[in-house]
Coordinates of C-alpha atoms in Angstrom, one line a residue:
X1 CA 65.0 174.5 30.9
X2 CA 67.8 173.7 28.6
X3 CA 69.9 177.1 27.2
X4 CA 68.7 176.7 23.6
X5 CA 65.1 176.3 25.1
X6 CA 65.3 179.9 27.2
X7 CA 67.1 181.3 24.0
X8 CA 64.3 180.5 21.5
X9 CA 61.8 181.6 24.0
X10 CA 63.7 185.3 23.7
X11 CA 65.1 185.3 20.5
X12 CA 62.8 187.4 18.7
X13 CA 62.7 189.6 15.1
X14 CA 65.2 192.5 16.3
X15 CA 67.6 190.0 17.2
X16 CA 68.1 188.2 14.7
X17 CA 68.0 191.8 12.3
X18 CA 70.5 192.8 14.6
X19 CA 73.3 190.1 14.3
X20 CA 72.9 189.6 11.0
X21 CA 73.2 193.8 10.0
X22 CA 70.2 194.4 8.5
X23 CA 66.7 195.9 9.3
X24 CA 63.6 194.1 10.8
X25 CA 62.2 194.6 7.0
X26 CA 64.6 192.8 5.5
X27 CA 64.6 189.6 8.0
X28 CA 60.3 189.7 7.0
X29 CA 61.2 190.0 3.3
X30 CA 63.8 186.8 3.9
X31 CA 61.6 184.4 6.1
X32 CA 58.7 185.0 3.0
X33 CA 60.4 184.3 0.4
X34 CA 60.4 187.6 -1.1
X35 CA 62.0 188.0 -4.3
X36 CA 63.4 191.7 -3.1
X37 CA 66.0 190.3 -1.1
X38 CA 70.0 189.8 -3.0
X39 CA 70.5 185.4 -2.5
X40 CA 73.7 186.9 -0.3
X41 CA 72.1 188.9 2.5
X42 CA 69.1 186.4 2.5
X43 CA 71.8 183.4 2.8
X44 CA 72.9 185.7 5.8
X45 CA 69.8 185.8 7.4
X46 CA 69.1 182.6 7.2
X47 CA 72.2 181.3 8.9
X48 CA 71.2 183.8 11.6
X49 CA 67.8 182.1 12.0
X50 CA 69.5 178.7 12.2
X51 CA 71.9 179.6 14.8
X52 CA 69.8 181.3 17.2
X53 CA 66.9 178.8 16.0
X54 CA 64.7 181.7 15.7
X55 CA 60.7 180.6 15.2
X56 CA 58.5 183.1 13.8
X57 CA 54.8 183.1 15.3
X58 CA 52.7 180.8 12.8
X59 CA 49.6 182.4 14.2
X60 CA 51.1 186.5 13.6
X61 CA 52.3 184.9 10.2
X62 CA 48.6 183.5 9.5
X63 CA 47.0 186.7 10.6
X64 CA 49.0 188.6 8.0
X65 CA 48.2 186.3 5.2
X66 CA 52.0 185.2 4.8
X67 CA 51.9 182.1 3.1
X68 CA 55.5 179.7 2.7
X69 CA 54.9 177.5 0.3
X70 CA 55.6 174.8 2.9
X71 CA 53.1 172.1 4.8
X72 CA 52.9 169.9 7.6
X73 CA 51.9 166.1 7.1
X74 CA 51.9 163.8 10.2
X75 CA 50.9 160.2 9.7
X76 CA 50.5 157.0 11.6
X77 CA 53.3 154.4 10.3
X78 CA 55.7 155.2 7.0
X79 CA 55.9 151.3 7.2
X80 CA 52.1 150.8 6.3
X81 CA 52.0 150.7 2.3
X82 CA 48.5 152.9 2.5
X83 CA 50.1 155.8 4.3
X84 CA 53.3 155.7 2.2
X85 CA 50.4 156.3 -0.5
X86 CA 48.5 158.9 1.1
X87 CA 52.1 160.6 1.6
X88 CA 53.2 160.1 -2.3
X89 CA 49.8 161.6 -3.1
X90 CA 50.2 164.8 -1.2
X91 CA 53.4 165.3 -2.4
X92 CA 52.2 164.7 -6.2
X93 CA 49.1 167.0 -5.5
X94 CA 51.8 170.1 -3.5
X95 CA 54.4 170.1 -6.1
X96 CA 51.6 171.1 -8.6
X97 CA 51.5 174.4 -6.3
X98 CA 55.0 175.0 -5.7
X99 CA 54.7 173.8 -2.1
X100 CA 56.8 171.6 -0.7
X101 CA 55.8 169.1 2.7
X102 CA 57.5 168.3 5.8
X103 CA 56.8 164.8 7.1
X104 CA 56.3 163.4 10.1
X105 CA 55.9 159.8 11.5
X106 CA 54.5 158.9 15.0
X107 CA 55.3 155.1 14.2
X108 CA 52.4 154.1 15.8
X109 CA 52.9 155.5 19.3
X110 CA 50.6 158.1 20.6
X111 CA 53.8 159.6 22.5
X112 CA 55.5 160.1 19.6
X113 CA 52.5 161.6 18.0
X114 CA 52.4 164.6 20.5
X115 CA 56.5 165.0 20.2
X116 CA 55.5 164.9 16.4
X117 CA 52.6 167.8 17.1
X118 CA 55.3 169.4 19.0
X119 CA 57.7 169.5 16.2
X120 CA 55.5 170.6 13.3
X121 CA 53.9 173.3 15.5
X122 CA 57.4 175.0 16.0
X123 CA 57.9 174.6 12.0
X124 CA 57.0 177.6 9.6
X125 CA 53.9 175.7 7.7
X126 CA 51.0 177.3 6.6
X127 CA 48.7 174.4 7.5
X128 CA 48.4 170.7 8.6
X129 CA 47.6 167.4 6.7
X130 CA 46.8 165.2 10.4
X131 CA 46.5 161.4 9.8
X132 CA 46.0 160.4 13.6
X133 CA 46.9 157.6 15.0
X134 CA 43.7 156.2 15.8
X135 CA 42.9 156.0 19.4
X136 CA 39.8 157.8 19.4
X137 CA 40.0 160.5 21.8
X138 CA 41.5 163.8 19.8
X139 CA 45.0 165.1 21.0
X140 CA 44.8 168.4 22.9
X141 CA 48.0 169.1 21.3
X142 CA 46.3 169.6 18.1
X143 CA 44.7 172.7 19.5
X144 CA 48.6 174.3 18.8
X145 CA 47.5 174.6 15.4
X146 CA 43.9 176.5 15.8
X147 CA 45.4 179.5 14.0
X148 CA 46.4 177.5 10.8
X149 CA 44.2 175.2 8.5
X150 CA 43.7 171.3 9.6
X151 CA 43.0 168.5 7.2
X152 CA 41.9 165.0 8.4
X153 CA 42.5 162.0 6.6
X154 CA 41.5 158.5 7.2
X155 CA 39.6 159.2 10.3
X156 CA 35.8 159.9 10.6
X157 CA 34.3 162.7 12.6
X158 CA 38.1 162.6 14.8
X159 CA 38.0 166.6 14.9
X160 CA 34.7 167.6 13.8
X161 CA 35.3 171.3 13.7
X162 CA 37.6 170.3 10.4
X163 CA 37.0 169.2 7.1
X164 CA 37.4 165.3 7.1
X165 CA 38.8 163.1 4.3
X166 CA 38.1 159.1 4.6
X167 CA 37.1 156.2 2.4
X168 CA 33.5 154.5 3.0
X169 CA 34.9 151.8 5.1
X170 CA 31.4 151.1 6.0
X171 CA 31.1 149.9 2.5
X172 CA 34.5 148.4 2.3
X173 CA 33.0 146.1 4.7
X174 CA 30.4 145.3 3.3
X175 CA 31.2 144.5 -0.1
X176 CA 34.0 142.1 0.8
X177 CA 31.6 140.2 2.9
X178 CA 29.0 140.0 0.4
X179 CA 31.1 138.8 -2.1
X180 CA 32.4 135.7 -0.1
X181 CA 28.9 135.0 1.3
X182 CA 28.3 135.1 -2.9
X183 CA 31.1 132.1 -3.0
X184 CA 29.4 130.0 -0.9
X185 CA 31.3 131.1 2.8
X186 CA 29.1 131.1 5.4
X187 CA 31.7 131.4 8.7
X188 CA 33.5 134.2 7.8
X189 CA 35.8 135.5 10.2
X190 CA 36.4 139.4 10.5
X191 CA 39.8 140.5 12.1
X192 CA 39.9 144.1 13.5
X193 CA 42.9 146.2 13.3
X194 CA 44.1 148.4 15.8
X195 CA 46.7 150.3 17.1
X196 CA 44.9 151.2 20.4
X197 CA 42.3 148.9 20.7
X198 CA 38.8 150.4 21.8
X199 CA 37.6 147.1 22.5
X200 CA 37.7 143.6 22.7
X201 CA 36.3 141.1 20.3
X202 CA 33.5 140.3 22.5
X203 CA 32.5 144.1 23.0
X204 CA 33.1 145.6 19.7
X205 CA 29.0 145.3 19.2
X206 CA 28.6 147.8 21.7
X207 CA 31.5 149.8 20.7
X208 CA 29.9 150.8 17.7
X209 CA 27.7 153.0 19.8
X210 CA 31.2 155.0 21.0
X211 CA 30.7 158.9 20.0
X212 CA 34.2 158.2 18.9
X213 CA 34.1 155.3 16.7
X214 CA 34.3 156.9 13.8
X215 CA 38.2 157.3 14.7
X216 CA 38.3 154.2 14.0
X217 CA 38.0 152.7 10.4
X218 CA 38.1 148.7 11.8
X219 CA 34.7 149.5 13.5
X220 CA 33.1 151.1 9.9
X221 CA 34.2 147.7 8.2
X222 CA 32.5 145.9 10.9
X223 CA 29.7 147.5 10.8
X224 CA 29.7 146.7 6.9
X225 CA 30.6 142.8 7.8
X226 CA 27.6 143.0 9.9
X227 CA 25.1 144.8 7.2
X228 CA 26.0 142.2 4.9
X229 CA 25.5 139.1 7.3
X230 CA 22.1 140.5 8.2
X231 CA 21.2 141.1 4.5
X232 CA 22.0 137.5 4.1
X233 CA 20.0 136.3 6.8
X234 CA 23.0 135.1 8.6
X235 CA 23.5 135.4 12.2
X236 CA 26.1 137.2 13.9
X237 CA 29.2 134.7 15.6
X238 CA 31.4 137.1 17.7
X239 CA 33.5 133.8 17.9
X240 CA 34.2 134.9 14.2
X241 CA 35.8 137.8 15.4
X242 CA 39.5 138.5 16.1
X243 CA 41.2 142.0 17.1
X244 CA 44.6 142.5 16.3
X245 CA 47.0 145.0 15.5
X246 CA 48.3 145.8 11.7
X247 CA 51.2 144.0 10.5
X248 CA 52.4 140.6 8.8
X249 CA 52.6 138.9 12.5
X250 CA 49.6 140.5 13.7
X251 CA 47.9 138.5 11.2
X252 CA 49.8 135.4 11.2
X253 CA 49.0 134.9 15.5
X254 CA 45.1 135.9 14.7
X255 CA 44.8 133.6 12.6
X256 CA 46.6 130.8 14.4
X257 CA 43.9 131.9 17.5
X258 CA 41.3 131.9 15.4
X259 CA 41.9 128.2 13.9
X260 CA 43.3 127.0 17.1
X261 CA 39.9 127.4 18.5
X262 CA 37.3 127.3 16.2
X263 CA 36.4 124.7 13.3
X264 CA 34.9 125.5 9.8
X265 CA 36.0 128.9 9.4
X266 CA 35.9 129.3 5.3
X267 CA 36.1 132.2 4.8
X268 CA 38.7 135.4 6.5
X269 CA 38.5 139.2 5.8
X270 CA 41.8 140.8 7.0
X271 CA 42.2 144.3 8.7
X272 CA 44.8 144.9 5.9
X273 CA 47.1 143.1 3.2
X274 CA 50.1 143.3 5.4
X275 CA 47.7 141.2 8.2
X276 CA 46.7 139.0 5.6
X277 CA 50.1 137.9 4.3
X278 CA 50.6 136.7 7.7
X279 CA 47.5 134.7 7.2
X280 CA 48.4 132.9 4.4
X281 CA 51.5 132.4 5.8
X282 CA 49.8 130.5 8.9
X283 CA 47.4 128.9 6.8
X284 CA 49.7 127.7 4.4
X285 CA 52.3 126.1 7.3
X286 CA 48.8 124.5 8.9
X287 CA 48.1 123.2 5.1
X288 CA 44.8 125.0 4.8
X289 CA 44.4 125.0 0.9
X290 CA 43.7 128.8 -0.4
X291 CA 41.0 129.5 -1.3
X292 CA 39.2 126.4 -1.6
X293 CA 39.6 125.6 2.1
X294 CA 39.6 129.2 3.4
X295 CA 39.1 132.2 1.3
X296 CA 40.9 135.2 2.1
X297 CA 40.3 138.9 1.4
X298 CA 42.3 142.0 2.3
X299 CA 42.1 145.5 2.6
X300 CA 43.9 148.5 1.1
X301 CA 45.4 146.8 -2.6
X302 CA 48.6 147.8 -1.9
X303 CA 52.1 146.4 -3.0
X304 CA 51.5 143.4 -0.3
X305 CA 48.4 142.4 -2.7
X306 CA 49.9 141.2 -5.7
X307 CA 53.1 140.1 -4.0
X308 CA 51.3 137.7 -1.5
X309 CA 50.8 133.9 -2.7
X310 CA 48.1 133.6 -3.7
X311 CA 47.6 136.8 -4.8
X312 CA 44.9 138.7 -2.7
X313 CA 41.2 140.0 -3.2
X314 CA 41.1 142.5 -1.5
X315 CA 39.1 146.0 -0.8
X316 CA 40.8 149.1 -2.7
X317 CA 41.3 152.6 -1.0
X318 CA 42.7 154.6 -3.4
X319 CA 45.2 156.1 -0.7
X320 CA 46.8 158.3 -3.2
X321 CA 43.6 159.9 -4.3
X322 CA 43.2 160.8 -0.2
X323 CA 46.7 162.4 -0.2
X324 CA 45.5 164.4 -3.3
X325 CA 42.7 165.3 -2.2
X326 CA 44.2 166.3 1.2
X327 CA 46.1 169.2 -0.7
X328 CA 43.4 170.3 -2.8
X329 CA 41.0 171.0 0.4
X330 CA 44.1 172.5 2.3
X331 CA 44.4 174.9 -1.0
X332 CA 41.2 176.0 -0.6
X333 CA 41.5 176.9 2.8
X334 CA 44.1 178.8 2.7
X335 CA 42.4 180.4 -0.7
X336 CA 39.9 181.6 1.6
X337 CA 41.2 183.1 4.4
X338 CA 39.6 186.6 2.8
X339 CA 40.7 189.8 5.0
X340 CA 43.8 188.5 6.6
X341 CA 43.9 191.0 8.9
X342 CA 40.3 189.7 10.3
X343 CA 41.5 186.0 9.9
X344 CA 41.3 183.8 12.9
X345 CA 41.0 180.7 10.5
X346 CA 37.0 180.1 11.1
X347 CA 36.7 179.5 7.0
X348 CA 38.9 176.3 8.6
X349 CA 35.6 174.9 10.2
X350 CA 33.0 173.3 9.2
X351 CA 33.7 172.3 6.1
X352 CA 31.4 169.3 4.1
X353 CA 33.6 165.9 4.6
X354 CA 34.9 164.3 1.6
X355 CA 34.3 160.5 1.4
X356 CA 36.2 158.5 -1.0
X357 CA 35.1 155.3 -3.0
X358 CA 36.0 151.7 -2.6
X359 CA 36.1 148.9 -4.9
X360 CA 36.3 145.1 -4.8
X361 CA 39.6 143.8 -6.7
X362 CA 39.0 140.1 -7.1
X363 CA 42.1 137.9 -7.6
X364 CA 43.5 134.3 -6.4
X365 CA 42.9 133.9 -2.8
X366 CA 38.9 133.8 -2.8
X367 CA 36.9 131.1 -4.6
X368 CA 33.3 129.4 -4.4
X369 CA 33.4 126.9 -1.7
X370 CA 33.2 123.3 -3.0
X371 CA 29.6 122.0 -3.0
X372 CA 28.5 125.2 -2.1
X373 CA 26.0 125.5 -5.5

């Protein structure tokens, strides 16, 4: 164990009272903000803290009621347009309440998730906005934080002993689908995105069944592809479907698999915008016409929507509204914690869900197929 490990592990209240000459009361009054503290002897304290990186207990804090103004948010991918969102619409939402949020990315990587738990859990937050990166099975990690309010976002039923914020990508699924089979498409291809893939694309049928799959939102927008082929009357091709990951190549090598092996595809719905730009990239260098050849829709209507060419159709999850919404449910948590002295965070749990709409946003890359009416 490193020295600054074994010194944070003993460095407790007294110490930290005692370098910097003042009484335990006055290093409490500092760490929560009080307003009975002179700017000098808190600036004092505080550069105590810091050198002897001094972490006061987030569950003794909780259990007293302390609140500091300050909360965790851990997301996926800062890259991805639609967490970016979900992060610019919790921040909006905090700085209403005077609270301010400490970010964290785990790029994608469930590693770098847990050194991201790690992180936040030895920050002084009163509670946790978790975006997961989706690989079904829930972090044990996460568990650091049982004494403080959680808030899910974008998963489904990941920790159900927490209130959970998502879209209906059940009917995100289903309402691009039905609008291209409106058009005229009748192979329409579905491309599921991933970053730790559950399944393959010849077993993502039975993966629906997972207890987990509601961890991941590619499988609720699957199961809305397949509601709307069986509404049509249309049987199910798993040749139409392609798993990939999330990002502009991820959707330019789908679709070159895809077309590479299978004719009369005329219609594609994307696991995102950023996978469908690299779809109408590929399409475009193969000189597949969109839409008239192949119509394309994507998913999310984010900056990558109206700056693709065409300009995409795509499903729009209002990814700000989650992040606001994220705050307001964290607010009421922590609104209710009642007797903090009896507190052990159970007005945390079982919470009803909070489900957010979709809509269709039709623009350039989908049109009726020739000869189709």
């Amino acid at each position: 164990m490193s020295r600054n490990a074994k010194q944070r592990d003993t460095v407790n209240i007294r110490q930290v009272a005692e370098k910097a000459g003042v009484s335990v009361a006055t290093v409490s009054r500092v760490i929560n903000r009080s307003a009975a503290v002179t700017s000098d002897i808190a600036a004092t304290v505080w550069k105590v803290v810091r050198e002897l990186d001094y972490k006061p207990s987030l569950a003794a804090r909780y259990m007293k009621g302390h609140l500091t103004g300050s909360l965790g948010l851990l997301v996926p991918n800062l890259e991805s347009s639609f967490f970016a969102s979900i992060a610019t619409g919790a921040l909006a939402e905090a700085q209403k309440h005077d609270q301010v949020i400490i970010i964290s990315s785990a790029e994608g990587n469930r590693a770098k998730e847990i050194t991201a738990i790690d992180a936040l859990s030895r920050s002084v937050i009163d509670g946790l906005i978790y975006i997961p990166v989706s690989t079904g099975d829930p972090l044990p990690e996460v568990e650091r934080f049982r004494h403080l309010p959680v808030v899910v976002v974008g998963r489904r039923e990941v920790f159900k002993e927490r209130p959970n914020i998502y879209v209906d990508n059940v009917k995100g699924g289903y309402i691009a689908t039905k609008y291209l089979l409106a058009l005229g498409r009748r192979r329409i291809a579905f491309m599921a995105g991933f970053w730790d893939a559950p399944c393959s694309a010849e077993t993502i049928t039975s993966a629906l069944t997972l207890e987990n799959a509601g961890a991941y939102s590619s499988l609720d927008r699957f199961q809305g592809y397949l509601n709307a082929l069986e509404e049509a009357g249309i049987p199910y091709d798993p040749e139409l479907v392609v798993v990939c990951g999330y990002d502009f190549m991820a959707g330019y090598n789908a679709a070159a698999e895809l077309i590479g092996r299978l004719a009369g595809v005329d219609g594609i719905m994307a696991a995102n915008d950023r996978v469908a730009t690299g779809v109408l990239a590929f399409l475009r260098e193969q000189g597949i016409a969109v839409p008239t050849d192949i119509s394309v829709i994507g998913y999310d209507d984010g900056p990558e929507a109206t700056m693709a060419h065409p300009q995409l159709t795509t499903v729009r999850q209002d990814a700000q509204q989650l992040g606001k919404v994220s705050i307001a449910v964290m607010n009421r948590l922590l609104a209710k914690q009642g007797n903090p002295e009896d507190c052990d965070c159970e007005e945390a749990k079982n919470n009803d869900d909070v489900v957010v709409d979709v809509s269709l946003i039709i623009r350039a890359s989908t049109t009726a197929k020739p000869g189709a009416f």
